[in-house]
mmCIF file of C-alpha atoms and ligand atoms in Angstrom:
data_model
loop_
_atom_site.group_PDB
_atom_site.id
_atom_site.type_symbol
_atom_site.label_atom_id
_atom_site.label_comp_id
_atom_site.label_asym_id
_atom_site.label_seq_id
_atom_site.Cartn_x
_atom_site.Cartn_y
_atom_site.Cartn_z
ATOM 1 C CA MET Y 1453 -207.349 240.917 205.191
ATOM 2 C CA LYS Y 1454 -206.025 239.357 208.374
ATOM 3 C CA ILE Y 1455 -203.256 236.551 208.036
ATOM 4 C CA ILE Y 1456 -204.384 234.289 209.861
ATOM 5 C CA ASP Y 1457 -207.863 233.780 207.318
ATOM 6 C CA ILE Y 1458 -205.263 233.679 204.812
ATOM 7 C CA ILE Y 1459 -203.186 230.637 206.130
ATOM 8 C CA ASN Y 1460 -206.713 228.463 207.644
ATOM 9 C CA GLY Y 1461 -207.576 229.510 204.304
ATOM 10 C CA LYS Y 1462 -208.560 226.493 201.534
ATOM 11 C CA LYS Y 1463 -205.919 227.047 199.435
ATOM 12 C CA PRO Y 1464 -202.361 227.397 199.926
ATOM 13 C CA SER Y 1465 -200.472 229.927 200.541
ATOM 14 C CA LEU Y 1466 -197.765 231.216 199.287
ATOM 15 C CA SER Y 1467 -195.477 234.368 200.528
ATOM 16 C CA PHE Y 1468 -192.896 236.676 199.806
ATOM 17 C CA GLU Y 1469 -190.677 238.938 202.216
ATOM 18 C CA VAL Y 1470 -188.787 242.584 201.941
ATOM 19 C CA PHE Y 1471 -187.497 244.842 203.239
ATOM 20 C CA PRO Y 1472 -187.730 248.380 203.210
ATOM 21 C CA PRO Y 1473 -184.649 251.079 201.977
ATOM 22 C CA LYS Y 1474 -182.302 252.274 204.271
ATOM 23 C CA THR Y 1475 -182.642 255.838 202.920
ATOM 24 C CA SER Y 1476 -185.098 257.692 201.010
ATOM 25 C CA ASP Y 1477 -182.358 257.789 197.970
ATOM 26 C CA LYS Y 1478 -183.693 254.370 197.393
ATOM 27 C CA TYR Y 1479 -186.761 254.361 198.095
ATOM 28 C CA ASP Y 1480 -187.612 254.404 194.493
ATOM 29 C CA SER Y 1481 -185.891 251.158 193.490
ATOM 30 C CA VAL Y 1482 -186.983 249.182 196.311
ATOM 31 C CA SER Y 1483 -190.957 251.038 195.036
ATOM 32 C CA SER Y 1484 -190.759 249.225 191.918
ATOM 33 C CA ALA Y 1485 -188.818 245.724 192.964
ATOM 34 C CA ILE Y 1486 -191.751 245.650 195.628
ATOM 35 C CA LYS Y 1487 -194.463 246.495 192.092
ATOM 36 C CA GLU Y 1488 -193.356 243.687 190.166
ATOM 37 C CA ILE Y 1489 -193.483 241.440 193.663
ATOM 38 C CA ALA Y 1490 -196.759 242.197 194.121
ATOM 39 C CA ARG Y 1491 -197.466 241.603 190.370
ATOM 40 C CA LEU Y 1492 -196.814 237.863 191.079
ATOM 41 C CA ASN Y 1493 -200.248 238.105 193.515
ATOM 42 C CA PRO Y 1494 -198.577 236.221 196.486
ATOM 43 C CA SER Y 1495 -200.882 235.815 198.964
ATOM 44 C CA TYR Y 1496 -199.222 238.332 201.485
ATOM 45 C CA MET Y 1497 -196.297 240.037 201.451
ATOM 46 C CA SER Y 1498 -194.261 240.924 204.656
ATOM 47 C CA VAL Y 1499 -192.265 243.789 205.210
ATOM 48 C CA THR Y 1500 -189.217 243.499 207.749
ATOM 49 C CA TYR Y 1501 -187.758 246.435 210.384
ATOM 50 C CA GLY Y 1502 -184.876 247.136 209.967
ATOM 51 C CA ALA Y 1503 -182.321 246.463 213.134
ATOM 52 C CA GLY Y 1504 -182.527 248.705 216.073
ATOM 53 C CA GLY Y 1505 -185.096 250.461 214.389
ATOM 54 C CA GLY Y 1506 -183.087 252.076 211.899
ATOM 55 C CA THR Y 1507 -185.945 251.703 208.772
ATOM 56 C CA SER Y 1508 -189.330 251.524 210.861
ATOM 57 C CA GLU Y 1509 -190.487 254.413 209.255
ATOM 58 C CA TYR Y 1510 -189.986 253.019 205.675
ATOM 59 C CA THR Y 1511 -191.655 249.523 206.679
ATOM 60 C CA ALA Y 1512 -194.458 251.550 207.380
ATOM 61 C CA ARG Y 1513 -194.876 252.754 204.218
ATOM 62 C CA ILE Y 1514 -193.699 249.935 202.375
ATOM 63 C CA ALA Y 1515 -196.500 247.736 203.655
ATOM 64 C CA GLN Y 1516 -199.114 250.731 202.877
ATOM 65 C CA GLU Y 1517 -197.388 250.910 199.948
ATOM 66 C CA VAL Y 1518 -198.231 246.549 199.486
ATOM 67 C CA SER Y 1519 -201.582 247.011 200.069
ATOM 68 C CA SER Y 1520 -202.432 249.622 197.768
ATOM 69 C CA LEU Y 1521 -201.443 247.611 195.546
ATOM 70 C CA GLY Y 1522 -204.164 245.125 196.860
ATOM 71 C CA ILE Y 1523 -201.997 242.850 198.511
ATOM 72 C CA THR Y 1524 -201.985 241.899 201.749
ATOM 73 C CA SER Y 1525 -199.244 243.216 203.959
ATOM 74 C CA LEU Y 1526 -197.547 241.554 207.349
ATOM 75 C CA ALA Y 1527 -195.777 244.862 208.897
ATOM 76 C CA HIS Y 1528 -191.772 243.818 210.796
ATOM 77 C CA LEU Y 1529 -192.461 245.539 214.265
ATOM 78 C CA THR Y 1530 -189.432 244.868 216.671
ATOM 79 C CA CYS Y 1531 -189.267 245.860 220.419
ATOM 80 C CA ILE Y 1532 -185.869 245.727 222.131
ATOM 81 C CA SER Y 1533 -184.434 249.076 220.377
ATOM 82 C CA SER Y 1534 -188.168 251.058 221.520
ATOM 83 C CA SER Y 1535 -189.020 252.812 224.406
ATOM 84 C CA CYS Y 1536 -193.221 252.162 224.829
ATOM 85 C CA GLU Y 1537 -193.550 255.634 223.268
ATOM 86 C CA LEU Y 1538 -191.888 254.922 220.451
ATOM 87 C CA VAL Y 1539 -193.913 251.127 220.572
ATOM 88 C CA ARG Y 1540 -197.402 253.038 221.288
ATOM 89 C CA GLU Y 1541 -196.573 256.228 217.590
ATOM 90 C CA GLN Y 1542 -195.437 253.172 214.988
ATOM 91 C CA LEU Y 1543 -198.647 251.347 215.948
ATOM 92 C CA SER Y 1544 -200.876 254.243 216.250
ATOM 93 C CA ASN Y 1545 -199.157 254.810 212.336
ATOM 94 C CA LEU Y 1546 -199.194 251.488 211.055
ATOM 95 C CA GLN Y 1547 -203.077 251.027 212.147
ATOM 96 C CA ALA Y 1548 -203.909 255.008 210.734
ATOM 97 C CA LEU Y 1549 -202.234 253.123 207.535
ATOM 98 C CA GLY Y 1550 -204.928 250.982 207.826
ATOM 99 C CA ILE Y 1551 -202.278 247.704 208.500
ATOM 100 C CA GLU Y 1552 -203.876 244.645 210.320
ATOM 101 C CA ASN Y 1553 -200.697 242.306 210.577
ATOM 102 C CA ILE Y 1554 -198.074 243.117 212.439
ATOM 103 C CA LEU Y 1555 -194.801 240.396 213.196
ATOM 104 C CA ALA Y 1556 -194.520 240.952 216.706
ATOM 105 C CA LEU Y 1557 -190.734 240.728 217.074
ATOM 106 C CA ARG Y 1558 -187.668 241.500 219.845
ATOM 107 C CA GLY Y 1559 -184.913 242.557 217.421
ATOM 108 C CA ASP Y 1560 -181.431 240.995 218.112
ATOM 109 C CA ILE Y 1561 -179.833 243.063 221.255
ATOM 110 C CA PRO Y 1562 -177.681 245.469 219.891
ATOM 111 C CA GLU Y 1563 -174.178 245.419 221.460
ATOM 112 C CA GLY Y 1564 -173.615 246.856 224.538
ATOM 113 C CA LEU Y 1565 -177.464 247.492 225.124
ATOM 114 C CA ASN Y 1566 -177.806 247.048 229.031
ATOM 115 C CA ILE Y 1567 -181.532 245.315 228.356
ATOM 116 C CA ASN Y 1568 -182.511 246.158 232.563
ATOM 117 C CA ASN Y 1569 -183.076 249.770 231.269
ATOM 118 C CA CYS Y 1570 -184.973 248.340 228.333
ATOM 119 C CA ASP Y 1571 -188.870 248.579 228.121
ATOM 120 C CA PHE Y 1572 -189.418 245.125 226.192
ATOM 121 C CA HIS Y 1573 -187.212 242.361 227.181
ATOM 122 C CA TYR Y 1574 -189.490 239.489 225.233
ATOM 123 C CA SER Y 1575 -191.703 239.600 221.479
ATOM 124 C CA TYR Y 1576 -194.110 238.900 223.588
ATOM 125 C CA GLU Y 1577 -194.422 241.859 225.976
ATOM 126 C CA LEU Y 1578 -193.915 243.893 222.400
ATOM 127 C CA ILE Y 1579 -197.884 241.073 221.648
ATOM 128 C CA ASP Y 1580 -199.492 242.991 225.172
ATOM 129 C CA GLU Y 1581 -198.727 245.955 223.810
ATOM 130 C CA ILE Y 1582 -200.197 245.326 220.422
ATOM 131 C CA LYS Y 1583 -203.314 243.744 222.312
ATOM 132 C CA LYS Y 1584 -203.777 246.980 223.599
ATOM 133 C CA HIS Y 1585 -204.050 248.789 220.974
ATOM 134 C CA GLY Y 1586 -206.113 247.645 218.308
ATOM 135 C CA GLU Y 1587 -207.481 244.561 215.990
ATOM 136 C CA PHE Y 1588 -204.449 243.643 214.859
ATOM 137 C CA CYS Y 1589 -203.422 240.103 213.186
ATOM 138 C CA ILE Y 1590 -200.851 239.069 215.426
ATOM 139 C CA GLY Y 1591 -197.637 236.481 214.507
ATOM 140 C CA GLY Y 1592 -193.986 235.966 215.219
ATOM 141 C CA ALA Y 1593 -190.880 234.469 215.597
ATOM 142 C CA CYS Y 1594 -189.663 230.333 215.576
ATOM 143 C CA TYR Y 1595 -186.541 228.714 215.290
ATOM 144 C CA PRO Y 1596 -186.477 225.353 214.556
ATOM 145 C CA GLU Y 1597 -183.103 224.518 214.809
ATOM 146 C CA CYS Y 1598 -183.432 226.421 217.980
ATOM 147 C CA HIS Y 1599 -182.755 230.620 218.855
ATOM 148 C CA PRO Y 1600 -179.473 231.002 219.602
ATOM 149 C CA GLU Y 1601 -179.759 232.406 222.649
ATOM 150 C CA SER Y 1602 -181.571 229.689 224.444
ATOM 151 C CA GLU Y 1603 -180.298 227.114 225.987
ATOM 152 C CA SER Y 1604 -181.641 223.998 224.911
ATOM 153 C CA ILE Y 1605 -185.499 223.834 221.991
ATOM 154 C CA GLU Y 1606 -187.475 222.391 225.342
ATOM 155 C CA LYS Y 1607 -186.620 226.067 226.949
ATOM 156 C CA ASP Y 1608 -187.334 227.444 223.480
ATOM 157 C CA ILE Y 1609 -190.130 226.097 222.785
ATOM 158 C CA GLU Y 1610 -191.316 227.100 226.216
ATOM 159 C CA HIS Y 1611 -190.794 230.300 225.178
ATOM 160 C CA LEU Y 1612 -193.011 229.846 222.260
ATOM 161 C CA LYS Y 1613 -195.885 228.363 224.341
ATOM 162 C CA ILE Y 1614 -196.246 231.803 226.487
ATOM 163 C CA LYS Y 1615 -195.626 233.868 222.910
ATOM 164 C CA VAL Y 1616 -198.598 232.575 222.187
ATOM 165 C CA ALA Y 1617 -200.587 232.355 225.422
ATOM 166 C CA HIS Y 1618 -200.029 236.242 224.958
ATOM 167 C CA GLY Y 1619 -202.090 235.874 222.006
ATOM 168 C CA CYS Y 1620 -199.417 235.525 218.915
ATOM 169 C CA GLU Y 1621 -201.986 233.855 216.121
ATOM 170 C CA PHE Y 1622 -199.359 232.271 214.085
ATOM 171 C CA LEU Y 1623 -195.864 231.817 214.205
ATOM 172 C CA THR Y 1624 -192.914 231.744 210.879
ATOM 173 C CA THR Y 1625 -189.893 229.941 211.000
ATOM 174 C CA GLN Y 1626 -186.426 231.348 210.409
ATOM 175 C CA MET Y 1627 -184.847 229.680 207.270
ATOM 176 C CA PHE Y 1628 -183.942 225.915 207.559
ATOM 177 C CA PHE Y 1629 -182.187 224.120 204.418
ATOM 178 C CA ASP Y 1630 -183.511 220.421 205.358
ATOM 179 C CA ASN Y 1631 -186.982 219.882 205.669
ATOM 180 C CA ASN Y 1632 -186.044 217.129 207.866
ATOM 181 C CA ALA Y 1633 -185.660 219.932 210.953
ATOM 182 C CA PHE Y 1634 -189.104 221.650 210.553
ATOM 183 C CA TYR Y 1635 -191.136 218.311 210.683
ATOM 184 C CA GLN Y 1636 -188.934 217.644 213.978
ATOM 185 C CA PHE Y 1637 -189.867 221.132 215.000
ATOM 186 C CA VAL Y 1638 -193.810 221.490 214.257
ATOM 187 C CA ASN Y 1639 -194.241 217.682 215.961
ATOM 188 C CA ARG Y 1640 -192.274 218.696 219.032
ATOM 189 C CA LEU Y 1641 -194.732 221.914 219.137
ATOM 190 C CA GLU Y 1642 -197.505 219.735 218.765
ATOM 191 C CA LYS Y 1643 -196.627 217.271 221.922
ATOM 192 C CA ALA Y 1644 -195.921 220.843 224.013
ATOM 193 C CA GLY Y 1645 -199.808 221.853 222.477
ATOM 194 C CA ILE Y 1646 -198.483 224.722 220.504
ATOM 195 C CA ASN Y 1647 -201.892 224.150 218.177
ATOM 196 C CA VAL Y 1648 -201.432 227.766 216.256
ATOM 197 C CA PRO Y 1649 -200.495 227.294 211.913
ATOM 198 C CA VAL Y 1650 -196.746 227.153 211.275
ATOM 199 C CA VAL Y 1651 -195.215 229.048 207.950
ATOM 200 C CA ALA Y 1652 -192.416 227.752 206.816
ATOM 201 C CA GLY Y 1653 -189.623 230.318 206.225
ATOM 202 C CA ILE Y 1654 -187.084 228.996 202.989
ATOM 203 C CA MET Y 1655 -184.430 231.724 201.923
ATOM 204 C CA PRO Y 1656 -182.984 230.506 198.376
ATOM 205 C CA ILE Y 1657 -179.200 230.601 198.208
ATOM 206 C CA THR Y 1658 -178.769 232.490 194.929
ATOM 207 C CA SER Y 1659 -174.924 233.758 195.589
ATOM 208 C CA PRO Y 1660 -171.526 231.976 196.755
ATOM 209 C CA THR Y 1661 -171.417 235.730 198.548
ATOM 210 C CA GLN Y 1662 -174.904 235.531 199.968
ATOM 211 C CA PHE Y 1663 -174.338 231.540 201.286
ATOM 212 C CA GLU Y 1664 -170.725 232.831 203.063
ATOM 213 C CA ARG Y 1665 -172.915 235.400 204.734
ATOM 214 C CA ILE Y 1666 -175.760 234.692 205.796
ATOM 215 C CA VAL Y 1667 -175.757 230.738 205.653
ATOM 216 C CA LYS Y 1668 -172.334 229.918 207.017
ATOM 217 C CA LEU Y 1669 -173.179 232.890 210.102
ATOM 218 C CA SER Y 1670 -176.366 231.289 210.588
ATOM 219 C CA GLY Y 1671 -175.369 228.253 211.915
ATOM 220 C CA ASN Y 1672 -178.232 226.105 209.636
ATOM 221 C CA ALA Y 1673 -178.080 223.244 208.780
ATOM 222 C CA LEU Y 1674 -177.068 221.753 205.795
ATOM 223 C CA PRO Y 1675 -177.785 218.444 204.513
ATOM 224 C CA LYS Y 1676 -175.982 216.567 201.799
ATOM 225 C CA SER Y 1677 -178.149 217.743 198.884
ATOM 226 C CA PHE Y 1678 -177.265 220.825 199.197
ATOM 227 C CA LEU Y 1679 -173.780 220.312 199.293
ATOM 228 C CA ASN Y 1680 -174.491 218.110 196.187
ATOM 229 C CA GLU Y 1681 -176.770 220.549 194.393
ATOM 230 C CA VAL Y 1682 -176.199 223.821 195.129
ATOM 231 C CA LEU Y 1683 -172.526 224.734 196.518
ATOM 232 C CA ARG Y 1684 -170.440 222.250 193.717
ATOM 233 C CA PHE Y 1685 -171.296 225.392 191.284
ATOM 234 C CA GLU Y 1686 -169.081 227.558 193.795
ATOM 235 C CA ASN Y 1687 -167.053 228.599 190.668
ATOM 236 C CA ASP Y 1688 -170.349 229.453 188.310
ATOM 237 C CA PRO Y 1689 -172.394 232.146 189.421
ATOM 238 C CA GLU Y 1690 -175.546 231.439 187.272
ATOM 239 C CA ALA Y 1691 -175.215 228.116 187.921
ATOM 240 C CA PHE Y 1692 -175.972 228.777 191.450
ATOM 241 C CA ARG Y 1693 -178.487 230.835 191.017
ATOM 242 C CA LYS Y 1694 -180.680 228.740 189.727
ATOM 243 C CA ALA Y 1695 -179.848 225.801 191.654
ATOM 244 C CA GLY Y 1696 -180.339 227.762 194.732
ATOM 245 C CA ILE Y 1697 -183.669 228.580 193.491
ATOM 246 C CA GLU Y 1698 -184.397 224.429 192.432
ATOM 247 C CA PHE Y 1699 -182.707 223.841 195.535
ATOM 248 C CA ALA Y 1700 -185.633 226.263 196.761
ATOM 249 C CA SER Y 1701 -188.308 225.444 194.832
ATOM 250 C CA LYS Y 1702 -188.377 221.642 195.653
ATOM 251 C CA GLN Y 1703 -187.968 222.982 199.951
ATOM 252 C CA ALA Y 1704 -191.281 223.921 198.869
ATOM 253 C CA ILE Y 1705 -192.497 221.569 196.763
ATOM 254 C CA ASN Y 1706 -192.325 218.836 199.526
ATOM 255 C CA LEU Y 1707 -193.440 220.946 202.611
ATOM 256 C CA TYR Y 1708 -196.751 221.110 200.390
ATOM 257 C CA GLU Y 1709 -196.911 217.827 199.296
ATOM 258 C CA ASN Y 1710 -196.798 216.797 203.100
ATOM 259 C CA GLY Y 1711 -199.437 218.931 204.258
ATOM 260 C CA PHE Y 1712 -197.881 221.950 204.896
ATOM 261 C CA GLY Y 1713 -200.217 224.632 203.312
ATOM 262 C CA ALA Y 1714 -198.160 227.927 204.148
ATOM 263 C CA VAL Y 1715 -194.820 228.120 202.388
ATOM 264 C CA HIS Y 1716 -192.756 232.331 202.778
ATOM 265 C CA ILE Y 1717 -189.879 232.675 200.985
ATOM 266 C CA TYR Y 1718 -187.244 235.217 201.940
ATOM 267 C CA SER Y 1719 -186.438 236.309 198.336
ATOM 268 C CA MET Y 1720 -186.085 239.379 199.705
ATOM 269 C CA ASN Y 1721 -186.222 242.545 196.464
ATOM 270 C CA LYS Y 1722 -185.931 240.278 193.870
ATOM 271 C CA PRO Y 1723 -189.110 239.595 191.714
ATOM 272 C CA GLU Y 1724 -186.842 237.716 189.196
ATOM 273 C CA VAL Y 1725 -186.516 235.116 192.374
ATOM 274 C CA ALA Y 1726 -189.832 235.259 193.582
ATOM 275 C CA ARG Y 1727 -191.331 234.967 190.470
ATOM 276 C CA LYS Y 1728 -189.460 231.830 189.429
ATOM 277 C CA ILE Y 1729 -189.262 230.220 192.534
ATOM 278 C CA GLN Y 1730 -193.588 230.554 192.198
ATOM 279 C CA ASN Y 1731 -193.160 229.089 188.664
ATOM 280 C CA ASN Y 1732 -191.749 225.752 190.213
ATOM 281 C CA LEU Y 1733 -194.851 225.722 191.910
ATOM 282 C CA LEU Y 1734 -197.319 226.540 190.370
ATOM 283 C CA ASP Y 1735 -198.892 222.769 189.861
ATOM 284 C CA VAL Y 1736 -198.527 222.597 193.591
ATOM 285 C CA ILE Y 1737 -200.339 225.673 194.514
ATOM 286 C CA LYS Y 1738 -203.315 225.828 192.003
HETATM 287 P P1 FAD R 2511 -188.580 236.230 221.560
HETATM 288 O O1 FAD R 2511 -189.395 235.191 220.919
HETATM 289 O O2 FAD R 2511 -188.131 236.924 222.469
HETATM 290 O O3 FAD R 2511 -187.389 235.340 221.712
HETATM 291 C C1 FAD R 2511 -185.418 236.145 222.298
HETATM 292 C C2 FAD R 2511 -185.110 234.768 223.310
HETATM 293 O O4 FAD R 2511 -185.716 234.757 224.356
HETATM 294 C C3 FAD R 2511 -185.305 233.378 223.146
HETATM 295 O O5 FAD R 2511 -184.110 233.038 223.544
HETATM 296 C C4 FAD R 2511 -186.596 232.745 223.980
HETATM 297 O O6 FAD R 2511 -186.070 230.986 223.953
HETATM 298 C C5 FAD R 2511 -185.957 233.765 225.269
HETATM 299 N N1 FAD R 2511 -187.328 233.619 225.309
HETATM 300 C C6 FAD R 2511 -188.707 234.241 224.464
HETATM 301 N N2 FAD R 2511 -189.776 234.678 226.211
HETATM 302 C C7 FAD R 2511 -188.635 234.470 227.141
HETATM 303 C C8 FAD R 2511 -189.341 234.383 228.420
HETATM 304 N N3 FAD R 2511 -190.758 234.292 228.866
HETATM 305 N N4 FAD R 2511 -188.317 233.638 229.447
HETATM 306 C C9 FAD R 2511 -187.032 233.902 229.125
HETATM 307 N N5 FAD R 2511 -186.545 233.611 228.202
HETATM 308 C C10 FAD R 2511 -188.209 233.871 226.686
HETATM 309 N N6 FAD R 2511 -185.255 240.877 213.292
HETATM 310 C C11 FAD R 2511 -185.567 243.078 212.794
HETATM 311 O O7 FAD R 2511 -184.548 243.533 213.597
HETATM 312 N N7 FAD R 2511 -186.060 242.891 211.985
HETATM 313 C C12 FAD R 2511 -187.425 241.736 212.051
HETATM 314 O O8 FAD R 2511 -187.992 242.414 210.364
HETATM 315 C C13 FAD R 2511 -187.082 240.929 211.557
HETATM 316 N N8 FAD R 2511 -188.153 239.498 211.185
HETATM 317 C C14 FAD R 2511 -187.745 238.357 211.342
HETATM 318 C C15 FAD R 2511 -188.659 237.528 210.985
HETATM 319 C C16 FAD R 2511 -188.811 235.700 211.050
HETATM 320 C C17 FAD R 2511 -189.399 235.437 210.874
HETATM 321 C C18 FAD R 2511 -187.624 235.619 212.420
HETATM 322 C C19 FAD R 2511 -187.610 234.176 212.327
HETATM 323 C C20 FAD R 2511 -186.948 236.692 212.407
HETATM 324 C C21 FAD R 2511 -187.130 237.787 212.606
HETATM 325 N N9 FAD R 2511 -185.843 238.972 213.392
HETATM 326 C C22 FAD R 2511 -186.007 240.205 213.060
HETATM 327 C C23 FAD R 2511 -184.385 238.578 214.056
HETATM 328 C C24 FAD R 2511 -185.481 238.552 215.266
HETATM 329 O O9 FAD R 2511 -185.278 239.741 215.376
HETATM 330 C C25 FAD R 2511 -183.943 237.939 216.143
HETATM 331 O O10 FAD R 2511 -184.358 236.109 216.216
HETATM 332 C C26 FAD R 2511 -184.557 238.109 217.277
HETATM 333 O O11 FAD R 2511 -183.308 238.006 218.147
HETATM 334 C C27 FAD R 2511 -185.403 236.948 218.619
HETATM 335 O O12 FAD R 2511 -186.850 237.812 218.487
HETATM 336 P P2 FAD R 2511 -187.818 236.921 218.878
HETATM 337 O O13 FAD R 2511 -188.952 238.192 218.527
HETATM 338 O O14 FAD R 2511 -187.662 235.482 217.914
HETATM 339 O O15 FAD R 2511 -187.633 236.982 220.280
#
């Protein structure tokens, strides 16, 4: 099924993100986490693509596995580190595996890479290539708090408009912890004439280590409530985990209640976290 039809459907959507194994010896454990998450019957599951293309083979395999479990899959694909030839191979592979949905991304620029020598420079060029290849439903990334390389949010939104004009049918946001940042962002998109659906990406922070590794480095704005409700449990791992899940659930409930019907949870390969959040949302997504 095409993701755009799911998002535009009458029912609110709740999707989960997973990542493929880096090496073959980890395949089975990732596969069993995926099976557990699929049992929750999410609206769809998205499968990341390793930075620099390192886990490309497994992205397609895991996406196919998700589909074989009866869940719509969304395969991420990056282009900055790939030749045009490699991208075409990947697209043929995804097509052969029956994957219908691609999240078209540029990817982070690896240190030392001279982008003048690259076949692709921006995600919209990947979108062009995908569109030449076949009938995929294509999504793209967006950044409520601005992409770090962008000189301003206005410029970033101008570039988003180009991405959409090239065929990006829906956008998924980078994680955010303050829903007001999301609401302001969608207002800006509307004013800029960007009318494709925006899926809100929420990351549950379940440990102080994850907080240090992801949130501190990301530069995301943290509302006071995050400090009060989650960070105060810095020295109590179980309470921290519970509070992180509660915080993400509350964010999602607030989004649904304000009429945003598509929420994507970056629960990664943690079925228990996905299950708990889904349970917390049952009343608002039924
Ligand atoms: P682009 O849309 O190309 O934008 C990159 C920068 O270029 C922005 O600053 C933008 O303003 C600017 N720009 C865009 N178009 C133009 C233009 N026409 N002219 C001038 N400037 C322009 N990374 C992975 O490696 N694997 C993943 O699986 C993955 N999944 C992600 C999923 C989501 C939902 C998000 C939000 C990010 C994901 N990323 C992933 C990270 C992403 O690859 C990086 O954030 C990357 O730096 C930007 O990718 P993009 O597709 O947004 O790039």
